[in-house]
C-alpha cells in the first residue's frame, strides 16, 4: 500500500502500528489541518536549508538551499494569503507534530556533520524528504481537500516540490 | 542563422542598425524602413519550463519573460554573462536582444530548466 510506504519514509511508523484507517490518518485530516501540515513541512525544509547555508561551503549545495528557502517561502506566502482570504486559521494536528519531532532529530544529526559528509547527508535527506512529502500531498491530501482554491494551491505546490525532488536527485548524484 | 558578432557593434539594436548602414550593407534605401522595426516576443515561464523553449530572434528585438509560477525564476545564459535577475510570480522582465544572449540559457534557481535563443545578427 502506498500510504504505508509514505509513512515509513517520513518515520511515522507508530501510525502504522495504530492502524492508519483511524481518525489519526493523514487521509482524514480536514483542509485546515492539511494546510497546517503543509505549512509545517515548508518550514522544516526552510530550516534544513538554513542549516546548509550555515555549514556547507559547496556552491551548488548553497544555491540549492537558497532555492529551497526562496520557493518554500513563496509557497507559504501564497498559503497564508489564501487562508486570510478564506478567513481561516491552520489547525495543529498529530501529523504536523510528528513531522516537527522528526525534523528536530534530523537537524541534531546533521548539525554534527561537516564538509562532504554534511553535503551528502543534506542532499540525501532533501531527496527523501521531498519524495515523502510529495507522495503525501499527491495521494493523501489532494484527493481529500474540499476547498477548490486550497486544492489548486496544493496542485501548484506539488509541481514545485516535484521540481525540487528532481533537483535534489541531481545533488545526490553530485555528492556521491 | 546564428552569428557571433563583435560586441561594440551590438551595444544596442539601434547601434547595430547604424553600424550596418555605415558599412553600406543595406540595399539601396536609407536606414529606416518598416522591415527593420524590432519584433516583440514573449516567453512564458510555466510549470517550471520556458515556453517556447526555442526562440529565433534578431538583435534589437524585444523579449518579455513572464513568470506564471509561484516560484521565482531567472533567465540566465549558461555562461552567466547575461542574467534577467529574479522574476517573481506574475512579474515580467523585458529586454532588447544583444549578441551575448545567444545560445542556451537556464534558470539559475532551477538548473534543469533550459531553453535556447537563436540570435541572428542581421537586423530586420
Ligand atoms: Cu526556476
CSV table of C-alpha atoms and ligand atoms in Angstrom, one decimal:
chain,number,residue,atom,x,y,z
A,1,UNK,CA,0.0,0.0,0.0
A,2,UNK,CA,1.4,3.4,-1.0
A,3,UNK,CA,0.4,5.3,2.1
A,4,UNK,CA,2.3,2.8,4.3
A,5,UNK,CA,5.4,3.4,2.3
A,6,UNK,CA,5.0,7.1,2.7
A,7,UNK,CA,4.6,6.9,6.4
A,8,UNK,CA,7.7,4.7,6.6
A,9,UNK,CA,9.7,7.2,4.7
A,10,UNK,CA,8.6,10.0,7.0
A,11,UNK,CA,9.4,7.9,10.0
A,12,UNK,CA,5.8,7.7,11.1
A,13,UNK,CA,5.9,4.0,11.8
A,14,UNK,CA,3.9,4.5,15.0
A,15,UNK,CA,0.9,5.4,12.9
A,16,UNK,CA,1.0,2.1,11.1
A,17,UNK,CA,1.0,0.2,14.4
A,18,UNK,CA,-2.1,2.1,15.5
A,19,UNK,CA,-3.9,1.4,12.2
A,20,UNK,CA,-3.9,4.2,9.7
A,21,UNK,CA,-7.6,3.8,9.0
A,22,UNK,CA,-8.4,5.5,12.2
A,23,UNK,CA,-9.1,9.2,12.9
A,24,UNK,CA,-5.3,9.7,13.1
A,25,UNK,CA,-4.8,9.0,9.4
A,26,UNK,CA,-3.3,11.7,7.0
A,27,UNK,CA,-6.2,11.0,4.6
A,28,UNK,CA,-8.7,12.0,7.3
A,29,UNK,CA,-7.3,15.4,8.1
A,30,UNK,CA,-9.6,18.4,7.3
A,31,UNK,CA,-8.5,21.2,5.0
A,32,UNK,CA,-7.2,23.4,7.8
A,33,UNK,CA,-5.2,20.5,9.3
A,34,UNK,CA,-3.8,19.7,5.9
A,35,UNK,CA,-2.9,23.4,5.5
A,36,UNK,CA,-1.0,23.2,8.8
A,37,UNK,CA,0.9,20.1,7.8
A,38,UNK,CA,1.9,21.8,4.5
A,39,UNK,CA,3.0,25.0,6.3
A,40,UNK,CA,5.0,22.9,8.8
A,41,UNK,CA,6.6,20.8,6.1
A,42,UNK,CA,7.6,24.0,4.2
A,43,UNK,CA,9.1,25.5,7.3
A,44,UNK,CA,11.0,22.3,8.1
A,45,UNK,CA,12.7,22.4,4.6
A,46,UNK,CA,13.5,26.1,5.1
A,47,UNK,CA,15.1,25.1,8.4
A,48,UNK,CA,17.2,22.4,6.8
A,49,UNK,CA,18.2,24.9,4.1
A,50,UNK,CA,19.4,27.5,6.7
A,51,UNK,CA,21.5,24.7,8.3
A,52,UNK,CA,23.1,24.0,4.9
A,53,UNK,CA,23.8,27.8,4.5
A,54,UNK,CA,25.5,27.8,7.9
A,55,UNK,CA,27.6,24.6,7.4
A,56,UNK,CA,28.2,23.9,3.7
A,57,UNK,CA,30.9,25.6,1.6
A,58,UNK,CA,29.8,23.8,-1.6
A,59,UNK,CA,28.5,26.4,-4.1
A,60,UNK,CA,25.9,24.0,-5.6
A,61,UNK,CA,24.6,22.9,-2.2
A,62,UNK,CA,24.3,26.5,-1.2
A,63,UNK,CA,22.5,27.5,-4.3
A,64,UNK,CA,20.1,24.6,-3.9
A,65,UNK,CA,19.5,25.6,-0.3
A,66,UNK,CA,18.8,29.2,-1.3
A,67,UNK,CA,16.3,27.9,-3.8
A,68,UNK,CA,14.6,25.9,-1.1
A,69,UNK,CA,14.3,28.9,1.1
A,70,UNK,CA,13.1,31.1,-1.8
A,71,UNK,CA,10.5,28.7,-3.1
A,72,UNK,CA,9.1,27.4,0.2
A,73,UNK,CA,8.8,30.9,1.4
A,74,UNK,CA,6.9,31.9,-1.8
A,75,UNK,CA,4.5,28.9,-1.3
A,76,UNK,CA,4.0,29.8,2.3
A,77,UNK,CA,3.2,33.4,1.4
A,78,UNK,CA,0.5,32.2,-1.1
A,79,UNK,CA,-0.9,29.8,1.5
A,80,UNK,CA,-1.1,32.5,4.2
A,81,UNK,CA,-2.8,34.9,1.7
A,82,UNK,CA,-5.3,32.3,0.8
A,83,UNK,CA,-6.1,31.4,4.4
A,84,UNK,CA,-6.5,35.1,5.2
A,85,UNK,CA,-8.9,35.5,2.2
A,86,UNK,CA,-10.9,32.5,3.5
A,87,UNK,CA,-10.8,33.8,7.0
A,88,UNK,CA,-9.4,30.6,8.2
A,89,UNK,CA,-6.6,29.5,10.6
A,90,UNK,CA,-4.5,26.4,10.1
A,91,UNK,CA,-5.1,23.7,12.7
A,92,UNK,CA,-2.3,21.9,14.5
A,93,UNK,CA,-2.6,18.1,14.4
A,94,UNK,CA,-0.8,14.8,15.1
A,95,UNK,CA,0.9,14.8,11.7
A,96,UNK,CA,2.4,18.3,12.0
A,97,UNK,CA,3.7,17.4,15.4
A,98,UNK,CA,5.3,14.1,14.2
A,99,UNK,CA,6.9,15.9,11.3
A,100,UNK,CA,8.3,18.5,13.7
A,101,UNK,CA,9.7,15.9,16.0
A,102,UNK,CA,11.4,14.0,13.2
A,103,UNK,CA,12.9,17.2,11.8
A,104,UNK,CA,14.4,18.1,15.2
A,105,UNK,CA,16.2,14.8,15.3
A,106,UNK,CA,17.5,15.3,11.8
A,107,UNK,CA,18.7,18.8,12.5
A,108,UNK,CA,20.6,17.5,15.5
A,109,UNK,CA,22.2,14.8,13.5
A,110,UNK,CA,23.1,17.0,10.5
A,111,UNK,CA,24.5,19.7,12.8
A,112,UNK,CA,27.3,17.4,13.8
A,113,UNK,CA,28.5,16.8,10.2
A,114,UNK,CA,31.0,18.9,8.3
A,115,UNK,CA,32.3,19.2,4.7
A,116,UNK,CA,31.4,16.5,2.2
A,117,UNK,CA,29.7,14.3,4.8
A,118,UNK,CA,27.3,17.1,5.5
A,119,UNK,CA,26.6,17.8,1.8
A,120,UNK,CA,25.9,14.2,1.1
A,121,UNK,CA,23.6,13.8,4.1
A,122,UNK,CA,21.8,17.0,3.3
A,123,UNK,CA,21.3,16.1,-0.4
A,124,UNK,CA,20.1,12.6,0.5
A,125,UNK,CA,17.7,14.0,3.1
A,126,UNK,CA,16.3,16.6,0.7
A,127,UNK,CA,15.6,13.8,-1.9
A,128,UNK,CA,13.9,11.5,0.7
A,129,UNK,CA,12.0,14.4,2.3
A,130,UNK,CA,10.6,15.8,-0.9
A,131,UNK,CA,9.7,12.3,-2.2
A,132,UNK,CA,7.9,11.5,1.0
A,133,UNK,CA,6.0,14.9,1.3
A,134,UNK,CA,5.2,14.7,-2.5
A,135,UNK,CA,3.6,11.3,-2.0
A,136,UNK,CA,1.7,12.5,1.0
A,137,UNK,CA,0.4,15.6,-0.9
A,138,UNK,CA,-0.4,13.7,-4.1
A,139,UNK,CA,-2.0,10.6,-2.6
A,140,UNK,CA,-3.4,11.6,0.8
A,141,UNK,CA,-4.0,15.3,0.6
A,142,UNK,CA,-5.1,16.4,-2.8
A,143,UNK,CA,-7.8,13.7,-3.3
A,144,UNK,CA,-9.3,14.8,0.1
A,145,UNK,CA,-9.1,18.6,0.0
A,146,UNK,CA,-12.6,20.0,-0.2
A,147,UNK,CA,-12.0,23.7,-0.9
A,148,UNK,CA,-11.2,24.2,-4.6
A,149,UNK,CA,-8.8,27.1,-4.1
A,150,UNK,CA,-6.9,25.2,-1.4
A,151,UNK,CA,-6.7,22.2,-3.8
A,152,UNK,CA,-5.4,24.4,-6.6
A,153,UNK,CA,-2.7,25.8,-4.4
A,154,UNK,CA,-1.6,22.3,-3.4
A,155,UNK,CA,-1.5,21.2,-7.0
A,156,UNK,CA,0.7,24.2,-7.8
A,157,UNK,CA,2.8,23.4,-4.7
A,158,UNK,CA,3.2,19.8,-5.8
A,159,UNK,CA,4.7,20.9,-9.1
A,160,UNK,CA,7.3,23.0,-7.3
A,161,UNK,CA,8.2,20.2,-4.9
A,162,UNK,CA,8.5,17.7,-7.7
A,163,UNK,CA,10.9,20.0,-9.4
A,164,UNK,CA,12.8,20.2,-6.1
A,165,UNK,CA,12.8,16.4,-5.9
A,166,UNK,CA,14.4,16.2,-9.4
A,167,UNK,CA,16.9,18.9,-8.3
A,168,UNK,CA,17.7,17.0,-5.1
A,169,UNK,CA,18.3,13.9,-7.1
A,170,UNK,CA,20.9,15.8,-9.2
A,171,UNK,CA,22.5,17.0,-6.0
A,172,UNK,CA,22.7,13.5,-4.6
A,173,UNK,CA,24.3,12.2,-7.8
A,174,UNK,CA,26.9,15.0,-7.5
A,175,UNK,CA,27.7,14.5,-3.8
A,176,UNK,CA,28.3,10.7,-4.2
B,1,UNK,CA,21.5,31.8,-38.9
B,2,UNK,CA,23.3,32.3,-35.7
B,3,UNK,CA,26.3,34.6,-35.9
B,4,UNK,CA,28.8,35.8,-33.3
B,5,UNK,CA,29.4,39.5,-33.9
B,6,UNK,CA,31.6,41.9,-32.2
B,7,UNK,CA,30.3,43.4,-29.0
B,8,UNK,CA,30.9,47.0,-29.9
B,9,UNK,CA,28.7,46.6,-32.9
B,10,UNK,CA,25.7,45.5,-30.8
B,11,UNK,CA,25.7,47.8,-27.8
B,12,UNK,CA,22.0,48.2,-28.8
B,13,UNK,CA,19.8,47.4,-31.6
B,14,UNK,CA,20.0,50.9,-32.9
B,15,UNK,CA,23.8,50.9,-32.8
B,16,UNK,CA,23.8,47.7,-34.8
B,17,UNK,CA,21.5,49.2,-37.4
B,18,UNK,CA,23.6,52.3,-37.7
B,19,UNK,CA,26.8,50.2,-38.0
B,20,UNK,CA,25.3,48.0,-40.7
B,21,UNK,CA,24.1,51.1,-42.6
B,22,UNK,CA,27.5,52.8,-42.2
B,23,UNK,CA,29.2,49.7,-43.7
B,24,UNK,CA,26.9,50.0,-46.7
B,25,UNK,CA,25.4,46.6,-46.2
B,26,UNK,CA,21.9,48.0,-46.6
B,27,UNK,CA,20.3,47.5,-50.0
B,28,UNK,CA,19.6,50.8,-51.7
B,29,UNK,CA,17.3,52.8,-49.4
B,30,UNK,CA,18.4,54.8,-46.4
B,31,UNK,CA,18.4,53.2,-43.0
B,32,UNK,CA,14.8,53.3,-41.8
B,33,UNK,CA,12.0,51.0,-43.2
B,34,UNK,CA,9.1,49.0,-41.9
B,35,UNK,CA,11.0,45.7,-42.3
B,36,UNK,CA,13.6,46.9,-39.7
B,37,UNK,CA,11.3,47.5,-36.8
B,38,UNK,CA,12.2,45.2,-33.9
B,39,UNK,CA,9.8,42.4,-33.2
B,40,UNK,CA,8.3,41.6,-29.8
B,41,UNK,CA,8.5,38.1,-28.4
B,42,UNK,CA,7.0,36.6,-25.2
B,43,UNK,CA,8.4,33.6,-23.3
B,44,UNK,CA,6.1,32.3,-20.6
B,45,UNK,CA,7.6,30.5,-17.6
B,46,UNK,CA,5.1,28.0,-16.7
B,47,UNK,CA,5.2,24.8,-14.7
B,48,UNK,CA,9.0,25.0,-14.5
B,49,UNK,CA,9.5,25.4,-18.2
B,50,UNK,CA,10.3,28.2,-20.7
B,51,UNK,CA,7.6,28.3,-23.4
B,52,UNK,CA,8.6,28.4,-26.2
B,53,UNK,CA,11.8,26.6,-25.3
B,54,UNK,CA,13.5,27.7,-28.5
B,55,UNK,CA,13.1,31.2,-30.0
B,56,UNK,CA,14.5,32.8,-33.1
B,57,UNK,CA,15.2,36.5,-32.6
B,58,UNK,CA,17.2,39.3,-34.1
B,59,UNK,CA,19.4,41.8,-32.4
B,60,UNK,CA,17.3,44.7,-31.2
B,61,UNK,CA,14.1,42.5,-30.9
B,62,UNK,CA,12.4,42.8,-27.5
B,63,UNK,CA,11.8,39.6,-25.4
B,64,UNK,CA,9.5,39.6,-22.4
B,65,UNK,CA,9.7,36.7,-20.0
B,66,UNK,CA,6.6,36.3,-17.9
B,67,UNK,CA,6.6,34.1,-14.8
B,68,UNK,CA,3.3,32.3,-14.3
B,69,UNK,CA,4.6,30.1,-11.4
B,70,UNK,CA,4.6,30.7,-7.7
B,71,UNK,CA,8.3,30.0,-7.5
B,72,UNK,CA,10.6,32.8,-8.6
B,73,UNK,CA,12.8,32.1,-11.7
B,74,UNK,CA,15.5,33.7,-13.8
B,75,UNK,CA,16.6,33.5,-17.4
B,76,UNK,CA,20.4,33.3,-17.4
B,77,UNK,CA,22.8,32.4,-20.2
B,78,UNK,CA,24.7,29.2,-19.5
B,79,UNK,CA,28.0,31.1,-19.1
B,80,UNK,CA,26.1,33.6,-16.8
B,81,UNK,CA,27.2,36.5,-18.9
B,82,UNK,CA,23.6,37.7,-19.1
B,83,UNK,CA,21.0,37.4,-16.4
B,84,UNK,CA,17.4,38.6,-16.1
B,85,UNK,CA,17.6,38.8,-12.3
B,86,UNK,CA,14.8,37.3,-10.2
B,87,UNK,CA,11.4,37.2,-11.9
B,88,UNK,CA,8.7,36.7,-9.3
B,89,UNK,CA,5.2,35.3,-9.7
B,90,UNK,CA,3.2,37.3,-12.3
B,91,UNK,CA,6.1,39.6,-12.9
B,92,UNK,CA,7.9,40.0,-16.2
B,93,UNK,CA,11.3,41.0,-17.4
B,94,UNK,CA,11.6,42.8,-20.8
B,95,UNK,CA,14.9,43.2,-22.6
B,96,UNK,CA,16.3,44.1,-26.0
B,97,UNK,CA,18.2,41.3,-27.6
B,98,UNK,CA,22.0,41.6,-27.6
B,99,UNK,CA,24.5,39.2,-29.2
B,100,UNK,CA,25.7,38.0,-25.8
B,101,UNK,CA,22.3,36.5,-25.2
B,102,UNK,CA,22.7,34.0,-28.0
B,103,UNK,CA,22.7,30.3,-27.2
B,104,UNK,CA,21.4,28.2,-24.3
B,105,UNK,CA,20.0,29.7,-21.2
B,106,UNK,CA,18.6,28.3,-17.9
B,107,UNK,CA,17.0,29.2,-14.6
B,108,UNK,CA,19.7,29.9,-12.1
B,109,UNK,CA,17.3,28.8,-9.3
B,110,UNK,CA,16.2,25.6,-11.0
B,111,UNK,CA,19.1,24.5,-13.3
B,112,UNK,CA,17.1,21.7,-15.0
B,113,UNK,CA,15.0,24.5,-16.7
B,114,UNK,CA,16.7,25.1,-20.0
B,115,UNK,CA,15.9,26.8,-23.3
B,116,UNK,CA,17.7,28.4,-26.3
B,117,UNK,CA,17.8,31.7,-28.1
B,118,UNK,CA,18.9,31.7,-31.7
B,119,UNK,CA,20.1,35.2,-32.3
B,120,UNK,CA,20.6,36.4,-35.8
B,121,UNK,CA,22.9,39.3,-36.3
B,122,UNK,CA,21.2,40.6,-39.4
B,123,UNK,CA,18.6,43.2,-38.4
B,124,UNK,CA,15.1,43.1,-39.8
C,1,LIG,CU1,13.3,28.4,-11.9
